[in-house]
Structures are given as structure tokens and as C-alpha cells.
Coordinates of N, CA and C and ligand atoms in Angstrom, one line a residue:
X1 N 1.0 -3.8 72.0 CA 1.6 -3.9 73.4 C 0.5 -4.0 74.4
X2 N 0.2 -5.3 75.0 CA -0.2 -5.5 76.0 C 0.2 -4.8 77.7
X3 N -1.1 -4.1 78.4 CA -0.2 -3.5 79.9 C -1.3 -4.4 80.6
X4 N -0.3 -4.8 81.8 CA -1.0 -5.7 82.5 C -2.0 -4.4 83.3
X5 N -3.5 -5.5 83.0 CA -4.5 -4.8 83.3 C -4.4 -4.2 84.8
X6 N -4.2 -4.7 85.9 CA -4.4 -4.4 87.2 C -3.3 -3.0 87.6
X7 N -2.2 -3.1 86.9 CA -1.4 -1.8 87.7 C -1.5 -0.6 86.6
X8 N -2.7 -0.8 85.5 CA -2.7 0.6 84.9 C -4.0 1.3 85.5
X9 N -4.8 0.5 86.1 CA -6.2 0.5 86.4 C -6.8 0.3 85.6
X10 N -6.6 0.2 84.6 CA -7.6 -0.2 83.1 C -8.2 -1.9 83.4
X11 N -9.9 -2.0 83.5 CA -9.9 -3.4 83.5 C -10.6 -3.1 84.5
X12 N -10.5 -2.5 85.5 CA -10.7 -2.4 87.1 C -12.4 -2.1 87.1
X13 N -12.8 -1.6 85.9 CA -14.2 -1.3 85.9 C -14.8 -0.2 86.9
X14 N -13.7 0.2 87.9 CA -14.3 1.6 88.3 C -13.3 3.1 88.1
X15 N -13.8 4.0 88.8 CA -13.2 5.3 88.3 C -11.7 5.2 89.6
X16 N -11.1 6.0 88.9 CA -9.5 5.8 89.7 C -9.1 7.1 90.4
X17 N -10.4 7.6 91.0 CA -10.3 8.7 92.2 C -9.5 8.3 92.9
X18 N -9.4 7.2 93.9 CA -8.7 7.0 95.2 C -7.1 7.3 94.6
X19 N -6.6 6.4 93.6 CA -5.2 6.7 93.3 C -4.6 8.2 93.2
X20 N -6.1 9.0 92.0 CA -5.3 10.0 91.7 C -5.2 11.4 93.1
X21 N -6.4 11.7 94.1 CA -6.7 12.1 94.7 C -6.7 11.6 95.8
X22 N -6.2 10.0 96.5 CA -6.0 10.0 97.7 C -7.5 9.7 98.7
X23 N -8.1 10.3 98.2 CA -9.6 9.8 98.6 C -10.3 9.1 98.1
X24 N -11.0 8.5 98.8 CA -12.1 7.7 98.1 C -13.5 8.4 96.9
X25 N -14.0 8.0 96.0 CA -14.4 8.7 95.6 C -16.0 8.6 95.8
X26 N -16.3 8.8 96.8 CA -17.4 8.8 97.5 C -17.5 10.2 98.6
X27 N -15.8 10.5 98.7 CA -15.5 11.5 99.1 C -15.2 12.8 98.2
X28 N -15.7 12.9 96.8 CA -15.1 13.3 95.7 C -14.8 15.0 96.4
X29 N -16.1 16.0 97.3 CA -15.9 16.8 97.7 C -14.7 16.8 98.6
X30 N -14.0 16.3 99.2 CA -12.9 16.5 99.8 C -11.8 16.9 98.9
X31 N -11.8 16.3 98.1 CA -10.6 16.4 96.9 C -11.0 17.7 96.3
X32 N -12.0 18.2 95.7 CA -12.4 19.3 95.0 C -12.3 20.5 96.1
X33 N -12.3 20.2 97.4 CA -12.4 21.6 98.3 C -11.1 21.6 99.4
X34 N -10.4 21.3 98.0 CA -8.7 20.9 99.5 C -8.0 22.4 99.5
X35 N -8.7 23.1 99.1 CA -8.0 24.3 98.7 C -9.1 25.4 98.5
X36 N -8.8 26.7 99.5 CA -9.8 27.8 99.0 C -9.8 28.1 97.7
X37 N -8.5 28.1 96.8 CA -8.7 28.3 95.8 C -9.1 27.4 94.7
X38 N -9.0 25.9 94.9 CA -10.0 24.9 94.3 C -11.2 24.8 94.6
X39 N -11.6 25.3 95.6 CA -13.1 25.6 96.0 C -14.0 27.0 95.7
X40 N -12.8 27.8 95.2 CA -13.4 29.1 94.7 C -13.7 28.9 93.2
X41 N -12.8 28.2 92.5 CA -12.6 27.1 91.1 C -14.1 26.6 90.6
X42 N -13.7 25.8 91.7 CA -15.1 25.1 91.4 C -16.6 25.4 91.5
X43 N -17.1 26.7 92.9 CA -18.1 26.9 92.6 C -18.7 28.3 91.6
X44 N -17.2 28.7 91.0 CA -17.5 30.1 90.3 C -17.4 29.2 88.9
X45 N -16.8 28.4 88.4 CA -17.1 27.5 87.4 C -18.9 26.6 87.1
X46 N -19.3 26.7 87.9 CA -20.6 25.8 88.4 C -21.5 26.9 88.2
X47 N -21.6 28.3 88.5 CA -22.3 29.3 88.8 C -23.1 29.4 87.8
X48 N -21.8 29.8 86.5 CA -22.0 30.7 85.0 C -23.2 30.5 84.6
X49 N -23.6 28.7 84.3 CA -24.7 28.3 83.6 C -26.2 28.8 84.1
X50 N -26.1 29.4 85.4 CA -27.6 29.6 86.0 C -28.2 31.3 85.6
X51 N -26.8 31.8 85.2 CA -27.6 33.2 85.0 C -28.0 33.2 83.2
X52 N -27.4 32.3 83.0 CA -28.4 32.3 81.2 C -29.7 30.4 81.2
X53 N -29.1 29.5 82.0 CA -30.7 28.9 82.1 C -31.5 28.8 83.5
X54 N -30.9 29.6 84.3 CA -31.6 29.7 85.5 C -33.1 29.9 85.5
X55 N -33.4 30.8 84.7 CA -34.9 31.6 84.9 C -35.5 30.2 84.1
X56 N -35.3 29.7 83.2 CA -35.4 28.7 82.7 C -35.9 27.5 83.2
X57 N -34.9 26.7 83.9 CA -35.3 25.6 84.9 C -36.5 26.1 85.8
X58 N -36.5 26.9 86.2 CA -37.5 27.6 87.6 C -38.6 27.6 86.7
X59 N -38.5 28.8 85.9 CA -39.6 28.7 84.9 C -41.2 27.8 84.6
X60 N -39.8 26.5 84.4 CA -40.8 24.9 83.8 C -41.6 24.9 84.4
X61 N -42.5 25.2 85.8 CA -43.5 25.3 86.9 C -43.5 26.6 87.0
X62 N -44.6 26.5 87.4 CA -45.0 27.6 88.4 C -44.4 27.5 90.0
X63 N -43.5 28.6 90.6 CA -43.5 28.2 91.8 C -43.7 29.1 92.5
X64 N -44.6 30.2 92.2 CA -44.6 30.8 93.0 C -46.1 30.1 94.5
X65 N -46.6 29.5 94.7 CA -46.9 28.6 95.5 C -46.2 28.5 96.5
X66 N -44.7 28.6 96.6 CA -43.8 28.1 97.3 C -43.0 29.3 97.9
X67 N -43.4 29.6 98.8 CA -42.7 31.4 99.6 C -41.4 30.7 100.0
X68 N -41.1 29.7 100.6 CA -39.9 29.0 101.3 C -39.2 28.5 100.8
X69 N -38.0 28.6 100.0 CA -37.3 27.6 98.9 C -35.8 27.3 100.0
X70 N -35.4 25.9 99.7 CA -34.8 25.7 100.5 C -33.7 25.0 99.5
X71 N -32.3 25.8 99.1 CA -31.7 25.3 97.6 C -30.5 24.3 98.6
X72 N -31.2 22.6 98.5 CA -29.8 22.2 99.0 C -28.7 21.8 98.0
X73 N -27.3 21.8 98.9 CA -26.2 21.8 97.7 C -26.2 22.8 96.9
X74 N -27.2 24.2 97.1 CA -27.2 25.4 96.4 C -25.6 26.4 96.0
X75 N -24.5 25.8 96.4 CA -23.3 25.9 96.1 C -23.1 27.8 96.5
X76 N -22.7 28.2 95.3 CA -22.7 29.7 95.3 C -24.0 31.2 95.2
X77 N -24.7 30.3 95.6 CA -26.5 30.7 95.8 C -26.5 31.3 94.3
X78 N -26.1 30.8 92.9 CA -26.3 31.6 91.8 C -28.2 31.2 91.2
X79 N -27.9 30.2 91.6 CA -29.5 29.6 91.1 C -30.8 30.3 92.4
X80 N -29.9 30.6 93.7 CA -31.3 31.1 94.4 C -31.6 32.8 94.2
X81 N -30.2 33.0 93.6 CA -30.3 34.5 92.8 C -31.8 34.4 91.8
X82 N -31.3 33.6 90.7 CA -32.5 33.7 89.8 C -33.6 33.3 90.2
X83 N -33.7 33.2 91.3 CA -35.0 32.2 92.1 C -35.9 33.9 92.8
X84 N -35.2 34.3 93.1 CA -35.7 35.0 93.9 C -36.2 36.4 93.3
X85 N -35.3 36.7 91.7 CA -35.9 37.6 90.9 C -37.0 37.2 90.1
X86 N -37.1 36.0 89.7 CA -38.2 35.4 89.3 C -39.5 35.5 89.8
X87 N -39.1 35.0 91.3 CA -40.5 35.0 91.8 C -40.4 35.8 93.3
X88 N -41.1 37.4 93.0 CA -40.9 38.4 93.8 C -41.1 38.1 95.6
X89 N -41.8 36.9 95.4 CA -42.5 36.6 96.8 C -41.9 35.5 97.4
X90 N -41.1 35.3 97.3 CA -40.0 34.1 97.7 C -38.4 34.6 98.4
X91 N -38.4 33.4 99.3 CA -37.2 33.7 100.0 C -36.8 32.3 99.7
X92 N -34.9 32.2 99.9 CA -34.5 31.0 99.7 C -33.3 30.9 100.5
X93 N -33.4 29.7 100.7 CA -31.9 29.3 102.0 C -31.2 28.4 101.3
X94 N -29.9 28.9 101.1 CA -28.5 28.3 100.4 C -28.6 27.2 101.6
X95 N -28.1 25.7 101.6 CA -28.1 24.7 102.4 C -26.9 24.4 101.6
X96 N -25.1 24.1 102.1 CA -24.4 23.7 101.4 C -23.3 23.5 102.8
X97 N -22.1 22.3 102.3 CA -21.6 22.1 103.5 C -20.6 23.4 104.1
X98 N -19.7 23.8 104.9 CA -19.3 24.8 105.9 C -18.4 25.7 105.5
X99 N -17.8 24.9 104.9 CA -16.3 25.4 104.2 C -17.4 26.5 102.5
X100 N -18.7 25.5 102.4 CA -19.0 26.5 101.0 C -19.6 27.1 101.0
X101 N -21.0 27.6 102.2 CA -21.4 28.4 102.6 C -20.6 29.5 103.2
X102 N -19.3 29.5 103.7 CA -18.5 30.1 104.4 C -18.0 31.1 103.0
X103 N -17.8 30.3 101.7 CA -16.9 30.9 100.4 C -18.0 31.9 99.8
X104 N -19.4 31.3 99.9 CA -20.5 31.9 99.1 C -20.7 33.5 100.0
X105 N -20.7 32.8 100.9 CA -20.7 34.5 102.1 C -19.2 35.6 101.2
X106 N -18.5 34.9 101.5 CA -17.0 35.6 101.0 C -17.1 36.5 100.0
X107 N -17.4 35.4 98.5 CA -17.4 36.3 97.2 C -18.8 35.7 96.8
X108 N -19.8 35.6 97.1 CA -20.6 35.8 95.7 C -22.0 35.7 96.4
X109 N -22.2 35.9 98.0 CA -23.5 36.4 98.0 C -23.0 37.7 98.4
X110 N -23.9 38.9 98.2 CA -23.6 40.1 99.2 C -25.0 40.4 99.9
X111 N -24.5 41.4 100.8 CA -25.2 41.3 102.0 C -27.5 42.1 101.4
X112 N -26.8 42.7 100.1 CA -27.9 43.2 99.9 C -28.8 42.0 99.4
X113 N -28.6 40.5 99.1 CA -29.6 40.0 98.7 C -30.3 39.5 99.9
X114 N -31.4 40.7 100.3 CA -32.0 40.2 101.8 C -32.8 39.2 102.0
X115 N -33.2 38.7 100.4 CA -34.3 37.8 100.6 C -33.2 36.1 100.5
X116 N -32.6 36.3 100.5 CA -31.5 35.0 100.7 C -30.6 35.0 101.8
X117 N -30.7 33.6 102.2 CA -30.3 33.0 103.8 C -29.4 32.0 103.4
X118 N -28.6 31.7 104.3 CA -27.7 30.5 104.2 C -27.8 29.4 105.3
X119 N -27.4 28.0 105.0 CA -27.2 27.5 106.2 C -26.6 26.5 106.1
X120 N -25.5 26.5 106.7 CA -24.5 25.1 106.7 C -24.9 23.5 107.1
X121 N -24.2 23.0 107.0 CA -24.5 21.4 107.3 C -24.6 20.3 106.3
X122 N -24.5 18.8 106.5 CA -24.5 17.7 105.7 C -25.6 16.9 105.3
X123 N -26.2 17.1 104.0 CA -27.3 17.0 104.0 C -27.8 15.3 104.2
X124 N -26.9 14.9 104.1 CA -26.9 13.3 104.4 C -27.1 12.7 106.3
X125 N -27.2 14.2 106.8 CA -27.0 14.0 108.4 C -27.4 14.5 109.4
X126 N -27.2 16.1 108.7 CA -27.7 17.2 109.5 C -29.3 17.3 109.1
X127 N -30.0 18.0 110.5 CA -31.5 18.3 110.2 C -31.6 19.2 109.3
X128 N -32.6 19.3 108.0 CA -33.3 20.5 106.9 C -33.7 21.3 107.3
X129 N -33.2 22.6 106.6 CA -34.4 23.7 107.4 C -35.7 23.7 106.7
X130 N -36.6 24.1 107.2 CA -37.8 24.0 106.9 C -38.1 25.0 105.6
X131 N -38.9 24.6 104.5 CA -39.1 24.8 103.8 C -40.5 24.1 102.6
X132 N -40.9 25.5 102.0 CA -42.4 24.8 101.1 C -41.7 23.7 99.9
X133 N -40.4 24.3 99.3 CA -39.8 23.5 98.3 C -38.6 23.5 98.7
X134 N -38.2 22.2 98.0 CA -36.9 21.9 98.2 C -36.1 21.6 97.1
X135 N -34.9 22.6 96.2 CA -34.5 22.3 95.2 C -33.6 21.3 95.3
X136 N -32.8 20.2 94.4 CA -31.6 20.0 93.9 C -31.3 19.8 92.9
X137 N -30.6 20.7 92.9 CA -30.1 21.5 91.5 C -28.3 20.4 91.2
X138 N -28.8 19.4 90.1 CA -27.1 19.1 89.8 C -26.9 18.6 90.9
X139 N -27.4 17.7 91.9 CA -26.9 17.2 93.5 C -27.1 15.7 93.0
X140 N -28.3 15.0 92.7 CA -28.2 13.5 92.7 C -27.2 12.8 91.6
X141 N -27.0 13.9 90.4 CA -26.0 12.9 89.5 C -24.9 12.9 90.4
X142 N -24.3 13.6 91.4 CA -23.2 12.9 92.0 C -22.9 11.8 92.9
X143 N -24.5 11.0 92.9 CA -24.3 10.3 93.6 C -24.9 8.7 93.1
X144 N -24.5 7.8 94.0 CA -25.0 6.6 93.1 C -26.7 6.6 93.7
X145 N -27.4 5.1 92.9 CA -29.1 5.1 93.0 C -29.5 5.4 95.4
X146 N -28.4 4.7 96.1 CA -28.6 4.4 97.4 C -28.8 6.2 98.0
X147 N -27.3 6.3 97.5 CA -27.0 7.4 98.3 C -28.4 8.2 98.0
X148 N -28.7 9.2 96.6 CA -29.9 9.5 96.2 C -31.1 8.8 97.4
X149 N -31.4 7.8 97.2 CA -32.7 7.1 98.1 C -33.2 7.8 99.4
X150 N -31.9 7.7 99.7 CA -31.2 8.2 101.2 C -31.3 9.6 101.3
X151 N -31.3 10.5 100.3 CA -31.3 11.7 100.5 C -32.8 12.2 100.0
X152 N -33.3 12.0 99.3 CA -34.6 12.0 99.0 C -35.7 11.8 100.0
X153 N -35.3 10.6 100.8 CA -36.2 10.3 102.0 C -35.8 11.1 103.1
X154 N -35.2 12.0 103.2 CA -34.6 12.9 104.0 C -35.6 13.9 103.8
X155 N -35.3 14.3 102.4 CA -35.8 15.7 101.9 C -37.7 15.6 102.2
X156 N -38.3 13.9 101.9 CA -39.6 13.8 102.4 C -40.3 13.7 103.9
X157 N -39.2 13.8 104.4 CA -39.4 13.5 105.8 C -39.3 15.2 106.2
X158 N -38.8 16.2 105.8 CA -38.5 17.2 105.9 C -39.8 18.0 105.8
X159 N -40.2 17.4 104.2 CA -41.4 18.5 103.9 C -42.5 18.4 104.0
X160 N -43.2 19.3 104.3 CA -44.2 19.5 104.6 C -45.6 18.8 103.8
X161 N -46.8 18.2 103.9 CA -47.9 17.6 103.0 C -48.0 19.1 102.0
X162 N -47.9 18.5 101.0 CA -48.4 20.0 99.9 C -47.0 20.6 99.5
X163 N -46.1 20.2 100.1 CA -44.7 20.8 100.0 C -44.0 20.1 98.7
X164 N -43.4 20.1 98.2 CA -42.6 20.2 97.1 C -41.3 19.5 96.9
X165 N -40.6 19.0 95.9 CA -38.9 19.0 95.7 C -38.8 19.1 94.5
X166 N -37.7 20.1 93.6 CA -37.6 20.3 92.6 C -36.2 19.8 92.1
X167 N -36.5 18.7 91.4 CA -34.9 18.0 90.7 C -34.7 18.8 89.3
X168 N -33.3 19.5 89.4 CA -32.9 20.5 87.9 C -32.0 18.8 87.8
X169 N -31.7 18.6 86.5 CA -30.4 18.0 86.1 C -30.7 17.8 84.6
X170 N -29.5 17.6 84.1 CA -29.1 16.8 82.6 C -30.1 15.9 82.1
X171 N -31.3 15.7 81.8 CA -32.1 14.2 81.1 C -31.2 13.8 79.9
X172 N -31.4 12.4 80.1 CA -30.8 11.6 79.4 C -32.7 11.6 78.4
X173 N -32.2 10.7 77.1 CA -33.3 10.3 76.7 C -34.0 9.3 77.6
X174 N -35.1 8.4 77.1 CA -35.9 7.5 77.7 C -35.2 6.0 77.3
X175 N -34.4 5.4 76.5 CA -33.6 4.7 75.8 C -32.1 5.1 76.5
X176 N -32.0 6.1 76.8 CA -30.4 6.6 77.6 C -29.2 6.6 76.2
X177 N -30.0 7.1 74.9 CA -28.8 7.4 74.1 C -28.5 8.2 73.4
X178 N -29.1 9.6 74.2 CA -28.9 10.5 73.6 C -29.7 11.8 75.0
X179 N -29.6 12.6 74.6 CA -28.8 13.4 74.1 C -27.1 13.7 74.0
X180 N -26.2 13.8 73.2 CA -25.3 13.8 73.4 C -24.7 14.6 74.3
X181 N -24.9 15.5 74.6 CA -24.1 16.6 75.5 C -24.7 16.0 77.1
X182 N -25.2 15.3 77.1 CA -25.5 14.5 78.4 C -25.1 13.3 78.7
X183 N -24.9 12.7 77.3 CA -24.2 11.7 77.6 C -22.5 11.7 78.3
X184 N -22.2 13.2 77.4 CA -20.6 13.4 77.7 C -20.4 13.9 79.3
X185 N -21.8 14.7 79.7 CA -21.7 15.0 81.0 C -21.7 13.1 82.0
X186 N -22.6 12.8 81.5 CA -22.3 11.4 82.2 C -21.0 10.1 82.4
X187 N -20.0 10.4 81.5 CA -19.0 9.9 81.1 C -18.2 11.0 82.3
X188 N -18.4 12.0 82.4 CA -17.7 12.5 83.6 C -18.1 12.3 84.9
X189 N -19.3 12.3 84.7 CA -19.7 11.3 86.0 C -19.2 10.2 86.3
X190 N -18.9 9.3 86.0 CA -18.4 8.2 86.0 C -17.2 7.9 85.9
X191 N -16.2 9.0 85.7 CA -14.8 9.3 85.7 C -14.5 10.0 87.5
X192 N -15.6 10.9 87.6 CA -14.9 11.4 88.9 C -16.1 11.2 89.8
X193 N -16.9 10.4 90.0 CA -18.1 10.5 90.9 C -18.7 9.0 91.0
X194 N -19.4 8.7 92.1 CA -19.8 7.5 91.7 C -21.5 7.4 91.3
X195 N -21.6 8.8 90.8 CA -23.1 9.1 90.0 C -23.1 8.6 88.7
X196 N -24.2 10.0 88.0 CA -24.5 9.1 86.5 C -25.9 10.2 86.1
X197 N -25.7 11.0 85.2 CA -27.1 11.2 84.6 C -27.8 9.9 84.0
X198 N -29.2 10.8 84.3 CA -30.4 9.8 84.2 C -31.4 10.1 83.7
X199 N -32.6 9.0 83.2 CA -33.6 9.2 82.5 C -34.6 10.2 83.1
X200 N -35.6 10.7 82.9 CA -36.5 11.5 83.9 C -37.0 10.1 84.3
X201 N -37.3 8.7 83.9 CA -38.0 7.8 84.3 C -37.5 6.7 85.8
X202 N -35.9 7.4 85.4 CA -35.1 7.2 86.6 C -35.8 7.5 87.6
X203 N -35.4 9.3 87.4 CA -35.6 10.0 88.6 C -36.9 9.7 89.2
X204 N -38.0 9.7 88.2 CA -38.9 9.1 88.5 C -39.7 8.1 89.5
X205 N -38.7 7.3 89.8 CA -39.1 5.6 90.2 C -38.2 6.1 92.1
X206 N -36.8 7.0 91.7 CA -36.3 7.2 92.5 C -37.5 8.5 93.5
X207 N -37.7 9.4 92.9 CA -38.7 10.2 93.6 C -39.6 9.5 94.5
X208 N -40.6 8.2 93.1 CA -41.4 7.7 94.2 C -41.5 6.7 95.0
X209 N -40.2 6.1 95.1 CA -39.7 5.3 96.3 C -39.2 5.9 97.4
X210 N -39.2 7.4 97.4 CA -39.2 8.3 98.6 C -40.4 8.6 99.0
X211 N -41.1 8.1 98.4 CA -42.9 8.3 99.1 C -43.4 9.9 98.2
X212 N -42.5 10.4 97.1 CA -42.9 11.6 96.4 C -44.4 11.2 95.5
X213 N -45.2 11.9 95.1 CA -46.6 11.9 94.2 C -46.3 12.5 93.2
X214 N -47.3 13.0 92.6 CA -47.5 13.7 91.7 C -46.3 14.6 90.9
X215 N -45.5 13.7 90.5 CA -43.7 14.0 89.7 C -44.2 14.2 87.8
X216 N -43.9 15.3 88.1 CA -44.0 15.7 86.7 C -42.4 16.4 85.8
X217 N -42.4 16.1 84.6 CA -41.5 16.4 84.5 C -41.4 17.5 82.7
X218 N -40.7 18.0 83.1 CA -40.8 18.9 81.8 C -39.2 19.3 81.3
X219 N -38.5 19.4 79.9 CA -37.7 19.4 79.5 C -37.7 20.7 79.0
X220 N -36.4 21.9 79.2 CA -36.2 23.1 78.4 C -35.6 23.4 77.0
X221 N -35.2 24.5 76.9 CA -34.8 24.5 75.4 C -33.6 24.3 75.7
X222 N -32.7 24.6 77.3 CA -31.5 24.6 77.1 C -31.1 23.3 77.5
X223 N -29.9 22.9 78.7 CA -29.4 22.2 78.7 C -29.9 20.9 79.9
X224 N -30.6 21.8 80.9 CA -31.3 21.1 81.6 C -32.9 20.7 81.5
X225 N -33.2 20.0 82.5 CA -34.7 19.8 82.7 C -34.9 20.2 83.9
X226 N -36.4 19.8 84.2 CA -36.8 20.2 85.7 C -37.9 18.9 85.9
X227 N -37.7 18.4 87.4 CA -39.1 17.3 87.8 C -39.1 18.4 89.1
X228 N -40.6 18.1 89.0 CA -41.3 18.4 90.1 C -42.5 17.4 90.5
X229 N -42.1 17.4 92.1 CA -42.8 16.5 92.5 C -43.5 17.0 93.9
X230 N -44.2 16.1 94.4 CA -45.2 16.4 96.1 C -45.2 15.8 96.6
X231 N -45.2 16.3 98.0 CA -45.9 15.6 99.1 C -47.1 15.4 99.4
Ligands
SAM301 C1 -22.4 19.6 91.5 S1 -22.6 20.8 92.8 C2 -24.1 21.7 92.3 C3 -24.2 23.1 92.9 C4 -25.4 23.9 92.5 N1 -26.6 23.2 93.0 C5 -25.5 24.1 91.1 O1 -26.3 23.5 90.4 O2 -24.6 24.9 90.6 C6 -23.1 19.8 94.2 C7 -23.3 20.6 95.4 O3 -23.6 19.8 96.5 C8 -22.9 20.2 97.6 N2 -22.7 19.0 98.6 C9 -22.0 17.9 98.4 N3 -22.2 17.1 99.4 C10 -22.9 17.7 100.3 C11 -23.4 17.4 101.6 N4 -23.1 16.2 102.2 N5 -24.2 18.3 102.3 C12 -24.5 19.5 101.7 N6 -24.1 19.8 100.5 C13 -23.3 19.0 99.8 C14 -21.5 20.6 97.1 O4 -20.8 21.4 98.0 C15 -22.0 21.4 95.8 O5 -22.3 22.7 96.1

């Protein structure tokens, strides 16, 4: 049985956010935060992984160099949690948009982690707070090669000469066929996002077309990797 390709969306060659959610899927955070409790969903879902590879990712460098960490898209500040036991001498500012800095205040930062700060706004628009590093943690696969460019050149315009950006995400291999559990994360990329995990050679080329240097990149035992790069 033949279905005419156009009204199942099959054929269409892109992902079918707009139909099922109403949004465009460029806007995929509107759909996922239509609801405190889909936005509670989703960043206590997102958290889990950082308290068993958190220390991990951070780990791959040395950072303690960097007193100022600045976690944009830091969601539920789980990753600037382990950021901040790791490295005694560091402070870090959750940067996430209003409604999820508002939720992370709610349930999942408390008031005793003094060495962690928050601060709302769109990273695509609003000014950065100042900072020696700047993480993104799991932020560019949700976006496609532009949007990334765009935000990267942000983040270098931000930081400081000597200053830093730290990309955590999924590596794909160098060939892009494997590892499997990255690939399957990528296939959801591309179902609800108009991202995509990527090679480190990706990120690479993307780093230094933001004017980034010295991008090194190192792979863990678990599920992520870490690049680090300079100003
Ligand atoms: C896939 S989540 C990753 C969260 C966290 N870094 C982690 O690894 O668990 C992407 C994050 O980017 C944030 N985000 C998306 N668009 C944003 C924007 N325009 N400005 C600031 N944050 C944004 C989301 O709210 C979300 O917390």
C-alpha cells in the first residue's frame, strides 16, 4: 500500500515538529517548556547524567586556571554542581533562558550552593556575563551549523584573550559511523531539533571559524567528550 507522500509527511525530508507541536522547530524550547511540569520533565531528566559523568567531562582539562565559569544553557545547574566540587576555586553562573533559571532557583539549586550564581537571558541576544570559561554543555547539537556560528562568535566576542570555551557533547567518530549510542542520539536530533551530533573535526572547523585557537579535544570513558579551546 502506497500513502501519498505529502499528507503523511514521509518524503518531506524534514522533522514534523511544526505539525505535531504547533511550532516551528527552530522553536523546539517553546514546545518542551509549555508547561512547568514539562519543563520540570525535562530539565530533571537532563540532570541525572552529570552526577555519574560530570566530574568526568570537567576532568578531561585542567580547569582550574579558570575561577569564572560561565555554564551557558546550564539548564538545572547539575553540571555547575560538579564544576564547583571539582575545582575548589571556582565559581560558576547558570546562564539559561527565564522561565529555567526561574525552575532551577525553585527545585534544584538551593540557596547553600554559594559558589553558584544564575542569570537569565537569550543567548542568541542578550549580553554574556563575563567569564574566564565558557561551557556548552549538550547546547550546539540542538542547533543547526549557522545558528552554532552565531553563537560561538558571541561566546568569542564575550571572552576574554586567554579565556576559554568548553564544548561537552556526544562525538561521533571521524567517518560519522559510529559510535552507536551517538548515532541513536543523533537520529533524535534530527527527529525533534534542527541539530545533529558531530565529529570533534566538526566542532573543530566550527570553533575556529569563531576566531577560537588552540581546540583540543579529548574523549572519556563514558558517554561524552570534551573540546577545549582559546582565545
Ligand atoms: C539540551 S539542554 C542542555 C542543558 C545542560 N547544559 C545539560 O547538559 O544538561 C539545552 C539548554 O539550552 C537552553 N537554551 C536553549 N535556548 C536558549 C537560549 N536562546 N538562551 C539561553 N539558553 C537556551 C535550554 O533551556 C537548555 O537548558
Amino acid at each position: 500500500m502506497l500513502y501519498p507522500l505529502g499528507h503523511t509527511g514521509f518524503g518531506e525530508g524534514k522533522n514534523q515538529y511544526l505539525k505535531a507541536f504547533g511550532v516551528p522547530s527552530e522553536q523546539l524550547f517553546t514546545a518542551i517548556y509549555r508547561s512547568e511540569g514539562e519543563r520540570l520533565l525535562f530539565m530533571g531528566a537532563l540532570q541525572d547524567v552529570w552526577s555519574v559523568q560530570g566530574s568526568c567531562v570537567l576532568a578531561a582539562f585542567d580547569l582550574s586556571p579558570f575561577p569564572l565559569v560561565c555554564d551557558l544553557g546550564g539548564g538545572s545547574g547539575a553540571l555547575a554542581k560538579e564544576c564547583v566540587s571539582l575545582y575548589p576555586g571556582c565559581r560558576v553562573t547558570v546562564f539559561d533562558l527565564p522561565s529555567v533559571v526561574q525552575t532551577a532557583k525553585d527545585h534544584f539549586l538551593s540557596p547553600e550552593e554559594g559558589r553558584i550564581g544564575v542569570h537569565e537571558g537569550d543567548f542568541f541576544k542578550d549580553p554574556l556575563p563575563a567569564a574566564d570559561l565558557y561551557i556548552l554543555a549538550r547546547v550546539l547539537h540542538d542547533w543547526p551549523d549557522e545558528r552554532c556560528s552565531h553563537l560561538l562568535a558571541r561566546v568569542y566576542e564575550a571572552c576574554k584573550p586567554g579565556g576559554g570555551v568548553l564544548v561537552v557533547e556526544s562525538l561521533l567518530d571521524p567517518d560519522g559511523r559510529g559510535p552507536l549510542t551517538t548515532q541513536l542520539y543523533s537520529l533524535n536530533m534530527l527527529v525533534q531539533t534542527e541539530g545533529r551530533e558531530r565529529t570533534p573535526g566538526q566542532y573543530r572547523a566550527l570553533l575556529a571559524a569563531a576566531g577560537f585557537g588552540d581546540v583540543q579535544c579529548k574523549r572519556t570513558p563514558g558517554t561524552y567528550g570534551a573540546i577545549l579551546a582559546r582565545k
